[in-house]
Amino acid sequence: MARIFNFSAGPSMLPVETLQEAAEKLVEFDNTGMSLIEMSHRGKTYESVHNETISLVRELLAVPNNYHILLLQGGATLQFGMVPLAFLRQGTTASYILTGSWAKKAHDDAKIVGTTSVIWDGKADNYTRIPAQSELNIPSDAAYVHICSNETIGGIQWATFPDTGGVPLIADMSSDILSRPLPWDKIDMVYAGTQKNLAPAGMALVIMSDRLAKAARTDLPAYLRYDLHIQNNSLYNTPPSFVVWMTGLTLKWVKSIGGLQEIERRRDEKARMLYGMIDCSGGFYRNPVDKESRSMMNVVWRLPSEELEEKFIKEAKQEGLDGLKGHRSVGGCRASIYNAMPLAGVKALVQFMKHFMAKNG
Ligand SMILES: *Cc1c(COP(=O)(O)O)cnc(C)c1O
């Protein structure tokens, strides 16, 4: 069995070490006579897996002690609704920054719940850039400011987090969580679906400051209450134990290779190589986004025609380079180079791009 290079945007490649350890222990976990996914989530064995995952998140992302770490179901999409339900009270307004498809989806849900204001919208530039700090006018009485730190479809990313002048900043980090250290002094909450950089689908990692948690509404149905999840250490109801376990295995792998410092170094090397190929192709491959706003996780490009794009994707797949089709809403090509994508995968892709250009350029 040979594993190919899978450039899918999500669910996406996981470290082979994560998959192997899970496979090894799936049928019987640590001399318990059963699988971890068959046992009570109220027992000691599961509890220690659960707590280890949470403490690895705290350690690797250097999460301060006055922040809560939650493991919730419903993916990032449930957070689109849970955030305004908890924090957008009547008489207040939440500020949204629209940088692409995902930020817009979060905003669409917030509009259903309460009053929002769009303080910046990248529509005029077709969502190809991140705003500069000087373009942001953040009302000091906003309930919160919401951003998407990496637009998975458009391929743009906030290189630095905006300064919101004390208004709580909430970031959807679904496609760049665990890819860089975070400036907690600027951030009150991040959330991320697990299926891109952490684990299989089925969970969201949520990290929230205590000051924000204290502002969360409590007169909501149980699952929508952050306070209940915090009080119960994300064990209010049955947790997605398999995903929690796999997340922990991925975090252990990150730690074993040298933590976020090494992850960032690898990330930069992979992204530099791929953008370098695009930039030296004389326009054959074209990255449509502003250079300063380029995503280090999802690299998008166009070819001279849609026919060539189709041919490129088909022939790449025959070479074991899969998942390179751009999102159906925008077309073109996209390589998602999350933490688990090895440098060898990007090297193979760049080689293929060179050959393809020589034959078709
Ligand atoms: C994939 C993705 C989502 C959706 O995540 P689900 O877990 O499927 O709900 C939200 N935001 C961003 C930035 C994403 O990349």
Short mmCIF file of C-alpha atoms and ligand atoms in Angstrom, two decimals:
data_model
loop_
_atom_site.label_atom_id
_atom_site.label_comp_id
_atom_site.label_asym_id
_atom_site.label_seq_id
_atom_site.Cartn_x
_atom_site.Cartn_y
_atom_site.Cartn_z
CA MET A 1 0.00 0.00 0.00
CA ALA A 2 1.39 3.38 -1.00
CA ARG A 3 0.04 6.63 0.38
CA ILE A 4 -0.24 9.40 -2.19
CA PHE A 5 0.16 13.14 -1.58
CA ASN A 6 -3.28 14.43 -0.73
CA PHE A 7 -3.63 18.21 -1.17
CA SER A 8 -7.33 18.30 -0.23
CA ALA A 9 -8.58 21.33 1.68
CA GLY A 10 -10.43 19.25 4.24
CA PRO A 11 -10.79 16.62 5.43
CA SER A 12 -7.11 16.47 4.70
CA MET A 13 -3.91 14.59 5.23
CA LEU A 14 -2.97 13.60 8.77
CA PRO A 15 0.53 12.68 9.96
CA VAL A 16 1.06 9.01 9.19
CA GLU A 17 2.23 8.57 12.79
CA THR A 18 -1.22 9.68 14.00
CA LEU A 19 -2.97 7.16 11.76
CA GLN A 20 -0.62 4.34 12.63
CA GLU A 21 -0.90 4.79 16.37
CA ALA A 22 -4.69 4.96 16.13
CA ALA A 23 -4.77 1.84 13.96
CA GLU A 24 -2.55 -0.05 16.35
CA LYS A 25 -4.70 0.77 19.36
CA LEU A 26 -8.12 0.89 17.76
CA VAL A 27 -9.22 -2.64 18.62
CA GLU A 28 -7.85 -2.75 22.12
CA PHE A 29 -6.71 0.32 24.02
CA ASP A 30 -3.92 0.03 26.63
CA ASN A 31 -4.89 -3.37 28.13
CA THR A 32 -8.48 -2.39 28.78
CA GLY A 33 -9.95 -5.23 26.73
CA MET A 34 -11.87 -2.82 24.52
CA SER A 35 -11.50 0.07 22.11
CA LEU A 36 -11.35 3.62 23.44
CA ILE A 37 -14.37 4.40 21.26
CA GLU A 38 -16.40 1.64 22.95
CA MET A 39 -15.86 2.70 26.54
CA SER A 40 -17.62 5.10 28.86
CA HIS A 41 -16.56 8.71 28.59
CA ARG A 42 -16.98 8.88 32.38
CA GLY A 43 -14.18 6.38 33.06
CA LYS A 44 -10.56 7.04 34.03
CA THR A 45 -9.10 5.80 30.74
CA TYR A 46 -11.09 8.15 28.54
CA GLU A 47 -10.73 10.98 31.00
CA SER A 48 -6.96 10.84 30.82
CA VAL A 49 -6.99 10.89 26.98
CA HIS A 50 -9.39 13.85 27.09
CA ASN A 51 -7.29 15.79 29.57
CA GLU A 52 -4.05 15.03 27.80
CA THR A 53 -5.45 16.46 24.55
CA ILE A 54 -6.51 19.64 26.35
CA SER A 55 -3.18 20.05 28.10
CA LEU A 56 -1.26 19.55 24.85
CA VAL A 57 -3.33 22.31 23.24
CA ARG A 58 -2.46 24.56 26.17
CA GLU A 59 1.22 23.69 26.00
CA LEU A 60 1.76 23.86 22.22
CA LEU A 61 -0.27 27.02 21.64
CA ALA A 62 0.97 28.61 24.88
CA VAL A 63 -2.62 29.28 25.95
CA PRO A 64 -2.65 31.49 29.06
CA ASN A 65 -4.24 30.10 32.24
CA ASN A 66 -7.11 32.55 32.08
CA TYR A 67 -8.31 31.02 28.79
CA HIS A 68 -10.63 27.99 28.56
CA ILE A 69 -10.07 25.18 26.08
CA LEU A 70 -13.21 23.45 24.80
CA LEU A 71 -13.80 20.44 22.59
CA LEU A 72 -17.23 20.83 20.99
CA GLN A 73 -19.24 19.08 18.30
CA GLY A 74 -20.80 20.71 15.24
CA GLY A 75 -17.54 21.76 13.60
CA ALA A 76 -16.71 25.37 12.89
CA THR A 77 -20.16 25.87 11.42
CA LEU A 78 -21.93 25.54 14.76
CA GLN A 79 -19.60 28.24 16.11
CA PHE A 80 -20.87 30.60 13.38
CA GLY A 81 -24.20 30.48 15.23
CA MET A 82 -23.06 29.85 18.80
CA VAL A 83 -20.86 32.96 18.89
CA PRO A 84 -23.66 35.47 18.16
CA LEU A 85 -26.14 33.52 20.29
CA ALA A 86 -23.80 33.84 23.25
CA PHE A 87 -22.35 37.31 22.77
CA LEU A 88 -24.63 39.37 20.55
CA ARG A 89 -27.21 40.64 22.99
CA GLN A 90 -30.12 42.91 22.11
CA GLY A 91 -29.01 46.50 21.87
CA THR A 92 -25.44 45.59 20.91
CA THR A 93 -23.76 45.27 17.52
CA ALA A 94 -21.11 42.81 16.39
CA SER A 95 -18.46 43.87 13.86
CA TYR A 96 -17.61 41.51 11.02
CA ILE A 97 -14.70 41.75 8.60
CA LEU A 98 -15.52 40.05 5.30
CA THR A 99 -12.47 38.56 3.61
CA GLY A 100 -14.12 35.73 1.66
CA SER A 101 -16.52 32.80 1.69
CA TRP A 102 -15.96 31.66 5.26
CA ALA A 103 -16.11 35.08 6.89
CA LYS A 104 -19.33 35.70 4.95
CA LYS A 105 -20.84 32.43 6.17
CA ALA A 106 -20.09 33.38 9.78
CA HIS A 107 -21.67 36.78 9.18
CA ASP A 108 -24.76 35.25 7.53
CA ASP A 109 -25.49 33.31 10.72
CA ALA A 110 -24.85 36.30 12.96
CA LYS A 111 -27.33 38.40 10.96
CA ILE A 112 -30.05 35.90 11.78
CA VAL A 113 -29.32 36.22 15.49
CA GLY A 114 -28.87 39.96 15.95
CA THR A 115 -27.49 43.27 14.71
CA THR A 116 -24.17 43.26 12.88
CA SER A 117 -22.09 45.81 11.06
CA VAL A 118 -19.62 44.99 8.31
CA ILE A 119 -16.60 47.13 9.06
CA TRP A 120 -14.62 46.02 6.02
CA ASP A 121 -15.63 44.08 2.91
CA GLY A 122 -13.14 42.81 0.33
CA LYS A 123 -15.80 42.49 -2.35
CA ALA A 124 -14.45 45.32 -4.53
CA ASP A 125 -11.15 43.41 -4.93
CA ASN A 126 -12.92 40.08 -5.32
CA TYR A 127 -11.69 39.01 -1.85
CA THR A 128 -8.02 38.90 -2.85
CA ARG A 129 -6.57 40.79 0.08
CA ILE A 130 -6.54 41.27 3.84
CA PRO A 131 -7.23 44.84 5.02
CA ALA A 132 -4.52 47.00 6.55
CA GLN A 133 -4.97 48.07 10.16
CA SER A 134 -5.49 51.66 8.93
CA GLU A 135 -8.58 50.58 6.97
CA LEU A 136 -10.35 49.28 10.05
CA ASN A 137 -12.70 51.47 12.01
CA ILE A 138 -13.69 49.43 15.01
CA PRO A 139 -16.49 50.90 17.15
CA SER A 140 -15.33 50.79 20.76
CA ASP A 141 -18.75 49.53 21.88
CA ALA A 142 -18.90 46.55 19.48
CA ALA A 143 -19.86 43.28 21.18
CA TYR A 144 -16.93 41.65 19.38
CA VAL A 145 -14.99 41.72 16.11
CA HIS A 146 -15.07 38.57 14.00
CA ILE A 147 -12.44 37.58 11.44
CA CYS A 148 -11.52 34.47 9.48
CA SER A 149 -7.75 34.19 9.94
CA ASN A 150 -7.25 32.09 6.79
CA GLU A 151 -9.70 31.99 3.90
CA THR A 152 -9.42 28.37 2.79
CA ILE A 153 -11.17 28.93 -0.54
CA GLY A 154 -9.74 32.31 -1.60
CA GLY A 155 -6.23 31.55 -0.35
CA ILE A 156 -5.63 34.68 1.74
CA GLN A 157 -4.49 34.89 5.36
CA TRP A 158 -4.05 37.48 8.09
CA ALA A 159 -0.26 37.57 8.55
CA THR A 160 -0.76 39.51 11.79
CA PHE A 161 -3.91 39.80 13.85
CA PRO A 162 -5.63 43.18 13.89
CA ASP A 163 -5.54 45.43 16.93
CA THR A 164 -9.16 45.88 18.01
CA GLY A 165 -8.47 48.40 20.77
CA GLY A 166 -9.84 46.22 23.53
CA VAL A 167 -12.96 44.94 21.74
CA PRO A 168 -12.93 41.11 21.95
CA LEU A 169 -11.46 39.60 18.77
CA ILE A 170 -12.93 36.26 17.69
CA ALA A 171 -11.19 34.34 14.90
CA ASP A 172 -12.27 31.37 12.82
CA MET A 173 -8.94 29.53 12.52
CA SER A 174 -10.27 26.34 10.97
CA SER A 175 -7.59 26.16 8.30
CA ASP A 176 -4.59 27.62 10.12
CA ILE A 177 -4.95 26.51 13.72
CA LEU A 178 -1.70 25.09 15.09
CA SER A 179 0.32 26.53 12.20
CA ARG A 180 1.75 29.48 14.14
CA PRO A 181 2.06 30.84 17.69
CA LEU A 182 -0.81 33.14 18.67
CA PRO A 183 -0.67 36.66 20.16
CA TRP A 184 -3.10 36.05 23.02
CA ASP A 185 -2.95 39.69 24.10
CA LYS A 186 -4.92 40.51 20.92
CA ILE A 187 -7.29 37.54 20.88
CA ASP A 188 -10.28 36.62 23.06
CA MET A 189 -11.45 33.57 21.17
CA VAL A 190 -10.41 31.23 18.39
CA TYR A 191 -12.29 28.28 17.02
CA ALA A 192 -11.46 25.66 14.42
CA GLY A 193 -13.07 22.62 12.88
CA THR A 194 -10.62 19.78 13.45
CA GLN A 195 -10.55 18.23 9.96
CA LYS A 196 -7.87 20.43 8.42
CA ASN A 197 -4.87 20.59 10.67
CA LEU A 198 -5.72 18.38 13.64
CA ALA A 199 -7.85 15.28 13.24
CA PRO A 200 -10.85 13.79 11.44
CA ALA A 201 -14.04 15.85 11.15
CA GLY A 202 -16.59 15.97 13.94
CA MET A 203 -15.29 18.51 16.41
CA ALA A 204 -14.33 22.13 16.93
CA LEU A 205 -11.47 23.26 19.12
CA VAL A 206 -12.55 26.43 20.93
CA ILE A 207 -10.24 28.59 23.03
CA MET A 208 -11.84 31.45 24.94
CA SER A 209 -10.70 34.05 27.45
CA ASP A 210 -12.34 34.02 30.83
CA ARG A 211 -13.48 37.62 30.39
CA LEU A 212 -15.35 36.66 27.21
CA ALA A 213 -16.72 33.48 28.80
CA LYS A 214 -18.20 35.55 31.61
CA ALA A 215 -20.18 37.56 29.04
CA ALA A 216 -21.76 34.46 27.47
CA ARG A 217 -25.53 34.15 27.71
CA THR A 218 -26.76 31.33 29.91
CA ASP A 219 -30.45 31.41 28.92
CA LEU A 220 -29.91 29.16 25.91
CA PRO A 221 -30.49 25.48 25.11
CA ALA A 222 -27.84 23.43 26.89
CA TYR A 223 -25.49 22.61 24.03
CA LEU A 224 -25.28 26.27 23.00
CA ARG A 225 -24.06 27.36 26.45
CA TYR A 226 -20.33 27.92 26.67
CA ASP A 227 -20.63 28.22 30.46
CA LEU A 228 -21.96 24.65 30.73
CA HIS A 229 -19.17 23.28 28.55
CA ILE A 230 -16.60 25.15 30.64
CA GLN A 231 -18.05 23.94 33.95
CA ASN A 232 -18.03 20.36 32.67
CA ASN A 233 -14.60 20.36 31.02
CA SER A 234 -16.29 19.63 27.65
CA LEU A 235 -17.92 16.53 29.15
CA TYR A 236 -21.44 17.92 29.51
CA ASN A 237 -22.65 15.28 27.06
CA THR A 238 -20.91 12.40 25.28
CA PRO A 239 -17.79 13.83 23.60
CA PRO A 240 -16.58 12.74 20.13
CA SER A 241 -14.02 10.49 21.79
CA PHE A 242 -12.38 9.24 18.60
CA VAL A 243 -11.73 12.79 17.36
CA VAL A 244 -10.47 13.91 20.77
CA TRP A 245 -8.03 10.99 20.80
CA MET A 246 -6.84 11.62 17.23
CA THR A 247 -6.37 15.33 18.01
CA GLY A 248 -4.18 14.35 20.94
CA LEU A 249 -2.11 12.04 18.72
CA THR A 250 -1.55 14.82 16.17
CA LEU A 251 -0.55 17.21 18.95
CA LYS A 252 1.95 14.65 20.28
CA TRP A 253 3.41 14.41 16.79
CA VAL A 254 3.74 18.20 16.60
CA LYS A 255 5.50 18.18 19.96
CA SER A 256 7.81 15.35 18.88
CA ILE A 257 9.08 17.23 15.83
CA GLY A 258 9.83 20.40 17.81
CA GLY A 259 6.53 22.19 18.36
CA LEU A 260 5.21 25.25 16.59
CA GLN A 261 8.64 26.65 15.88
CA GLU A 262 9.45 23.67 13.66
CA ILE A 263 5.92 23.66 12.21
CA GLU A 264 6.38 27.30 11.17
CA ARG A 265 9.79 26.63 9.69
CA ARG A 266 8.39 23.77 7.59
CA ARG A 267 5.36 25.83 6.65
CA ASP A 268 7.53 28.68 5.37
CA GLU A 269 9.75 26.34 3.39
CA LYS A 270 6.80 24.62 1.71
CA ALA A 271 4.95 27.86 0.90
CA ARG A 272 8.08 29.59 -0.37
CA MET A 273 8.79 26.71 -2.73
CA LEU A 274 5.28 26.63 -4.17
CA TYR A 275 4.83 30.41 -4.54
CA GLY A 276 8.37 30.54 -5.97
CA MET A 277 7.34 28.10 -8.70
CA ILE A 278 4.25 30.16 -9.51
CA ASP A 279 6.17 33.44 -9.56
CA CYS A 280 8.89 32.18 -11.88
CA SER A 281 6.50 30.61 -14.39
CA GLY A 282 6.26 33.75 -16.54
CA GLY A 283 2.53 33.97 -15.97
CA PHE A 284 1.72 30.37 -16.93
CA TYR A 285 0.65 29.79 -13.33
CA ARG A 286 -1.02 32.83 -11.81
CA ASN A 287 -1.77 33.39 -8.13
CA PRO A 288 -4.65 35.90 -8.13
CA VAL A 289 -4.18 37.30 -4.62
CA ASP A 290 -2.27 40.25 -3.18
CA LYS A 291 1.28 39.17 -2.35
CA GLU A 292 1.18 40.41 1.24
CA SER A 293 -2.05 38.50 1.86
CA ARG A 294 -1.00 35.12 0.48
CA SER A 295 -2.07 32.13 2.53
CA MET A 296 0.66 29.87 3.87
CA MET A 297 -1.85 27.02 4.07
CA ASN A 298 -3.96 27.10 0.90
CA VAL A 299 -2.10 28.10 -2.27
CA VAL A 300 -4.39 28.90 -5.21
CA TRP A 301 -3.47 29.40 -8.86
CA ARG A 302 -4.93 29.60 -12.33
CA LEU A 303 -3.61 28.30 -15.65
CA PRO A 304 -4.07 30.00 -19.04
CA SER A 305 -7.37 28.17 -19.70
CA GLU A 306 -9.94 26.03 -17.95
CA GLU A 307 -9.09 23.18 -20.35
CA LEU A 308 -5.47 23.30 -19.19
CA GLU A 309 -6.59 23.41 -15.55
CA GLU A 310 -8.65 20.28 -16.06
CA LYS A 311 -5.74 18.55 -17.79
CA PHE A 312 -3.36 19.64 -15.03
CA ILE A 313 -5.57 18.23 -12.28
CA LYS A 314 -6.15 14.96 -14.13
CA GLU A 315 -2.48 14.36 -14.95
CA ALA A 316 -1.35 15.36 -11.46
CA LYS A 317 -3.71 12.77 -10.01
CA GLN A 318 -2.12 10.11 -12.20
CA GLU A 319 1.21 11.08 -10.60
CA GLY A 320 -0.16 10.57 -7.08
CA LEU A 321 -0.85 14.29 -6.46
CA ASP A 322 -4.49 14.39 -5.47
CA GLY A 323 -7.00 17.01 -4.34
CA LEU A 324 -5.64 19.90 -6.43
CA LYS A 325 -8.98 21.08 -7.80
CA GLY A 326 -9.95 24.54 -6.57
CA HIS A 327 -13.19 24.95 -4.63
CA ARG A 328 -16.24 24.53 -6.87
CA SER A 329 -17.25 28.16 -6.25
CA VAL A 330 -14.03 29.63 -7.71
CA GLY A 331 -12.45 26.99 -9.97
CA GLY A 332 -8.72 26.88 -10.74
CA CYS A 333 -6.24 24.88 -8.69
CA ARG A 334 -5.51 24.80 -4.98
CA ALA A 335 -2.88 22.99 -2.94
CA SER A 336 -3.60 22.76 0.77
CA ILE A 337 -0.28 22.38 2.53
CA TYR A 338 -1.28 21.86 6.14
CA ASN A 339 1.09 20.61 8.85
CA ALA A 340 0.96 16.96 7.77
CA MET A 341 1.96 17.62 4.15
CA PRO A 342 5.62 16.65 3.94
CA LEU A 343 8.16 18.75 2.07
CA ALA A 344 8.52 15.81 -0.32
CA GLY A 345 4.89 16.30 -1.38
CA VAL A 346 5.48 19.95 -2.27
CA LYS A 347 8.72 19.05 -4.07
CA ALA A 348 6.86 16.44 -6.13
CA LEU A 349 4.15 18.99 -6.96
CA VAL A 350 6.69 21.62 -8.04
CA GLN A 351 8.47 19.05 -10.24
CA PHE A 352 5.15 18.16 -11.82
CA MET A 353 4.34 21.85 -12.39
CA LYS A 354 7.68 22.33 -14.17
CA HIS A 355 7.11 19.36 -16.46
CA PHE A 356 3.54 20.31 -17.18
CA MET A 357 4.57 23.85 -18.11
CA ALA A 358 7.37 22.59 -20.37
CA LYS A 359 4.90 20.38 -22.25
CA ASN A 360 1.96 22.78 -22.39
CA GLY A 361 3.40 26.28 -22.03
C1 LIG B 1 -13.65 24.24 6.58
C2 LIG B 1 -13.90 25.55 7.18
C3 LIG B 1 -15.08 25.81 7.92
C4 LIG B 1 -16.17 24.80 8.08
O1 LIG B 1 -15.84 23.86 9.00
P1 LIG B 1 -16.88 22.69 9.43
O2 LIG B 1 -16.11 21.99 10.47
O3 LIG B 1 -17.15 21.88 8.20
O4 LIG B 1 -18.09 23.33 9.96
C5 LIG B 1 -15.21 27.05 8.50
N1 LIG B 1 -14.27 27.99 8.36
C6 LIG B 1 -13.14 27.78 7.64
C7 LIG B 1 -12.12 28.86 7.55
C8 LIG B 1 -12.93 26.55 7.04
O5 LIG B 1 -11.80 26.34 6.34
#
